[in-house]
Each structure stands twice: as C-alpha cells, then as structure tokens.
Amino acid sequence: MLKLWLLQLSLVLIFCYACVVAEARSQQLKKTYVVHMDKSTMPATFNDHFEWYDSSLKSVSASAAMLYTYKNVIHGFSTRLTAKEAESLQKQPGIVSVLPEVRYELHTTRTPEFLGLGKSETLFPTSEVQSEVIVGVLDTGVWPESKSFDDTGMGPVPRGWKGVCEVGRNFKSSSCNRKLIGARSFSRGYEEAVGPIDETAESKSPRDDDGHGTHTSTTAAGSVVNGASLFGFASGTARGMAAQARVATYKVCWLAGCFGSDILAGMDKAVEDGVNVMSMSIGGGLTDYYRDTVAIGAFTAMAQGIFVSCSAGNGGPYANSISNVAPWITTVGAGTLDRDFPTYVSLGNGKSFSGVSLYSRRPLSGSMVPIVDAANVSSTSSGNLCMTGSLIPAKVAGKIVVCDRGGNSRVEKGVEVKDAGGVGMILTNTDSYGEELVADAQLLPSANVGEKAGDAIKNYISSDPGPMATIISRGTQLGIQPSPVVAAFSSRGPNPITPEILKPDLIAPGVNILAGWTGAVGPTGLENDNRHVSFNIISGTSMSCPHVSGLAALLKAAHPEWSPSAIRSALMTTAYSTYGNGKTLLDISTGQPSTPFDFGAGHVDPVAALDPGLVYDATVQDYLDFLCALDYSSFQIKQATNRDFACLSSKTYSLGDVNYPSFSVPFETASGTWGGVGAPSTVKYTRTLTNVGTPTTYKVSVSSQSTSVKILVEPESLSFSRQYEKKSYVVTFTASSMPSGTTSFARLQWSDGKHVVGSPIAFSWT
C-alpha cells in the first residue's frame, strides 16, 4: 500500500510540475496585442504621441517593437508581448485597452440585370458623379492586370484622394491607374503570427495570390468588360455595381488568414486616404463591441461619413450564426440569382436528376459507367465525405463516386476522387444544405445535387446489384424560378450580442457570382489546378457584401449629403421580402418560407433605393446612446468609439430607441408550463423618419403573423411640409407569454401612395 501511495504521490507531483512549466511557458509566449491609448492624457514631457507610445511599451518590454501605429480609427499601436507584459501594460495610465489579436477568415454577369440596373441606367448618377466615389476593399489584394480595372474614359483621380500605390517586388506604381487608384498591403501582424512571408508562394505586396480580393473589388466597382465568362459559363458583360466608381485595395488577408492588427491598420489607412465606402468580406468570433477590432474601426469610419459593409458569414443555416453585428455596420446575407448551370445525372434505372456544375473539360462518354457510394469505398469511418486520402483506388478506378458535402471544400473532394482514379463525382447535400445548388469548376466531370436527389441516387446504388450512371452538362440557363432564395450557407439571426438589433440587415446576390480573378491560381484555388482564367464563379456572403458596397457607392454619388445610416436605410426600407405573387422568399435549406432572421429587411432593390421617400437617419450620438442602453461604462465607450462620453444618470436609455430601419423585440417567457400565464409584456420603441422627398403625408399599416402581440403605432400618419423635416413615432408592443424559443414576425410600412417605407419586425421569446 505504501508503494502504491508513493507512486500516486509521484504522479501528482509530476502532473503539478508539468502544469507549472506549461503555465510558465504560456506566460513567456509572445503574441500580438492591439494597444488603445487615450490620446488626450499624453504627459507634457513627451514631444509627440509616437514617443509616448514607445516609452509606454519599453516600460514593460525592452525588446518589444511597434508593428503599427494607429491615428484614425483608434489612437495607439500593436506589438508582440507576453501575457504578463500585456497585463502590466494595461495597468499603466493612459491605456484604454490591450486587446489580444483576433484571427479573421474570408467569408467565401448577370447580377446587374437581375438587380434592375441595366434597365434603369438613366435613373442612376452620371459617370462623372460616380467617379468621385471611392470604394475601399479590405481583402486579399488585387490583380491589377484584370480588364475590370480598365480606366479608359475615366477622368482625373478625385482631388481629395490621399492614398498611394505601394510598390512591391511584383507590384509597380504603374499597376495603379485612374480606376484602381490605390493599393496597400499590411502583413506585420501576419508575419509575427506565422513567420516571414515565403515570396515564392505569396506576394509581399498588394498583389492578389488568392483571387478573393480581385473578385470582391470587381463585384463592387469593376469596369464594364464585354465577353466575360468562365469557360463559356455565364457569358456576357461583366460590370461592378458602381462601374464608374474608383477602387482602392488594402491587402489585409494572406494565405494563412487575416489578422486583427493588419485589419485595423488597413482600416486606419483607408480612413486617412479618403475612401467613401469600406467593404470587408471577413469575419471573426463574436464579442462585445469594445473588444471587436472590426466594430471599433468601423465606428470611427462611420463617424467620418464612410459607409461600412461586412459579410454576415457562411455559418448558415444555423440560428445565431451571424457575425459583424454592430449597428453602425451594414451586415449582408446572401441570396441566389435567376441563373443556373444545369447538369444532369442519368441512372441505369432510367431516372434522371438535375444538379449544377462548372466543369468544362472532356465530358464523360454517352455510355454509362459504374457508380459507387464513397462510404462503401473508403478506408475511414467518415468515408462519405471524400476527405483527402480516404478513398480506396482499387474500388474507385473508372467509376463515378458519390460524396457528401461537408468536412472539406467541395473542390478538394473532386481532387480526391480524381486522384483515386474516379472518372466523375456526384456531390450530394446533407440536411444542413437542403436543395441549395452551388456550382464548382471541378477538375473532373461532376454534378452538385440537392439532398432529395442525393438520397434517391444513394438508394439506387444500395438497391441495384450493378448501378450505373452518367453526367451530362447543359451550359447556362437563365430565368430560374423562384429567385431569389436565401442561400443555405448565409448566416442567420437572431443577433447573439444585442437581440434588439435585427441582423442581417438585408441580402444580396451571393451564389454563383461571376467576377474578376487573379492570374496566380486556377478557379479552384488548388495547387494542382493549372488552369488560368480572367473571371471566376464563386459563392459566399463574401460575394453579397461587395454588391451592397457598390450599390452604396451609387447612392452616395446620387445623394452625397446622405449619411451612412441614411444610405443603409434606403437600401433596407425598399428591399423586398416577397415574390411577385405575394409569397415570402424561400429558404433553400428547408424549402419553406424564410424569415427576417434569414433575410433581414429583404433582398436589395437598388432602383427603389434611389428614391426611398423617407429614411431612418442615425447620428454618432444615437450610437453613443445605444452603448449607454447596453450599460457600457465611460471607459468601455471609449474603447469602442475612441471618444470620451459619459452616460447621463438623469436620462433613461433604451435599446428600443435606436433609430434603426428594422425592429427586433425579445420577450421573456413567463414561468410555468408552455410559457405560463403571466401578465402581458409591454415595450415601446421610438423611431424618427427624415423626409428625403417632396412634401407629403404618409400613413402607417401593420401586418402580423401572430395574434400573440398587439401592435399600436402612434401617430398613424406623418405629414411632412419640407425636405429633410423629421417626424417621430412610437410603436407599442403588448405580448402574451409564449414558450421559450417561439418566434413570430410582422411588418410595418409607411406609404404616401408612391413610396413604401417598409420595416420587418421580429419577435422572440426566451
């Protein structure tokens, strides 16, 4: 017994020692921090802020150096510190916050016609007016040789532009022109985290080695290019949403990701350079606004009149998966176009199923070949996913393989099938993706099919002793209905940080989008894809975000006096959430009607947004009041906004009073079975409308799915006698208790007979 006791004691001591060593090593491990300084508290003994920053840093680490200094979106710097050094620095006077760096990820032409731009060009601002607007894109950089950056016919660069064309190893000052007027790169945070950039693999310059940045920037504001296509698919004229606007790119994302210190540096320079629109198809984890790098930078940008749009994320169709939820950011989800790339799977039993594909090389012969389910020809328990190295070549060679979506990228599955000797692949959706069809430029004949077709194909394989199939492509098809539908991957609400703010704000085209591409990689982005294309078709909320960024540029050109919130309001209140037959937009993941938690205010309608009638304008003060309603301290408000502001103890702040174009009303479920029988809950939301049209009178109407909530609007009419006059109204919501998890929806509209100013209302019980 004594020996056993001594053995146990020894093991405990060894474990404790290991924990102590691990903790010590953790304390010595350096990582990047963003240090926010209170500029106003700089001691008089320092000549400038840089000297003060350096002194503060050297007081905790003699070896640390500043990666970046920030002077626009915040005041401060970024550096590498140990956890102990960061803790010590946080205690010093003049330090607002010391935030550990967050790693962000990318959220990855028929669109103008689908949005009605082609038929209504006379309604939009002239090219001369558009060309005064600058769209700043923070992404993976730019491929300047793309025809989408042709500056033919464009006038001089806007006089207020302060940016530069950064010179790098493979990027010259001549890479910029009157269209692509600026290009910068930010890699210090990236290199500190992952090591020096290997310039044989990626460019330490604004050049785009990934394709994502070129795609997003040309979607937002690419020049008109005739004869664009991907291998003949989606052929036609490619053009950005604001084809005459200028583009400035800020490379903040690299092959191993996007790092917070680089992103903040890019935002800081974009503000200083003079962009009018900031487009960011990136996202990270959710956190409080005063700890969110993107939200912090976006606040200062908004305060300086810059419209900031961000992708909602690709975490759908799951609830609460939304990102970039700050109310001063326009958050964009994704929908489909009315265009598809049909491919048919014909089975040996005579049945045929439709899918999509962008494969363009040698097709399968007309005769059928054997077909197998990947789950039955794999060496792993998750063989259905066709992960790299999982398929057994002897069982795959010469056959079509059925793979399930998920686990790895769709194109990686195709490579695995090809490497194992397969001659074709059928990619089937699981229940998470439903009937969503996303096309890929695979390296072998393929078809991406919905869940129902996938199940039928698998049933055939399992029930037939000699299953056979073939895959036939049919090119490009237009007029697909219903369209749009909400993409399955598009992230959903409710807003997990502030349930009273409905997110996403709206949706825009994000599925199978054709736009410019890099010359550095093929359309799949894989190393073994040696095809070179000028345009590519990809999907994601990364694609929907720049659509809205470009449309915001158009509205800014048409109405230069409008604030970022006024522009967002115009886009939201004119968005549509029903088809022409009055039925609600569908959710492709379920095949059922979608909700405002999926599409926000609805699908963007840029023609209607030009003349919204009324807008919900919001000022910096409105957002400061919003933070007060969250019970933020003055210190936390300083962290989030870079402003000194104290909430008034004599004032009552309410999240329901944020002048937002939509309504989200959370209720608490009363105790008891199925929601209890407690007294009804009553909340009031106040909104203010600004007339941006002619003098007129608007009347309100409300429609609701549920009788559980009574909605009273006071007053019921608003009369405006002049442009820019403001009128307020109050909405009282009186709700019966419902079971936790219940949701319901309504819609509030103001109309003068010509304009319809619509707002979605979302109710939830927890």
JSON list of C-alpha atoms in Angstrom, two decimals, residues 2 17 31 117 280 302 404 427 482 506 595 598 657 721 735:
[
{"chain": "A", "resi": 2, "resn": "LEU", "atom": "CA", "xyz": [2.87, 2.35, 0.85]},
{"chain": "A", "resi": 17, "resn": "TYR", "atom": "CA", "xyz": [5.22, 20.28, -12.14]},
{"chain": "A", "resi": 31, "resn": "LYS", "atom": "CA", "xyz": [1.51, 37.12, -29.18]},
{"chain": "A", "resi": 117, "resn": "LEU", "atom": "CA", "xyz": [-29.50, 48.18, -63.11]},
{"chain": "A", "resi": 280, "resn": "MET", "atom": "CA", "xyz": [-15.00, 43.92, -45.78]},
{"chain": "A", "resi": 302, "resn": "MET", "atom": "CA", "xyz": [-18.88, 55.72, -39.82]},
{"chain": "A", "resi": 404, "resn": "ASP", "atom": "CA", "xyz": [-21.42, 14.08, -49.20]},
{"chain": "A", "resi": 427, "resn": "LEU", "atom": "CA", "xyz": [-21.67, 15.82, -54.64]},
{"chain": "A", "resi": 482, "resn": "PRO", "atom": "CA", "xyz": [-38.28, 31.10, -57.79]},
{"chain": "A", "resi": 506, "resn": "LEU", "atom": "CA", "xyz": [-30.54, 42.57, -45.90]},
{"chain": "A", "resi": 595, "resn": "THR", "atom": "CA", "xyz": [-37.94, 34.93, -42.08]},
{"chain": "A", "resi": 598, "resn": "ASP", "atom": "CA", "xyz": [-32.66, 34.93, -42.52]},
{"chain": "A", "resi": 657, "resn": "ASP", "atom": "CA", "xyz": [-34.95, 53.80, -29.27]},
{"chain": "A", "resi": 721, "resn": "SER", "atom": "CA", "xyz": [-44.02, 70.07, -45.27]},
{"chain": "A", "resi": 735, "resn": "ALA", "atom": "CA", "xyz": [-47.30, 40.45, -25.96]}
]
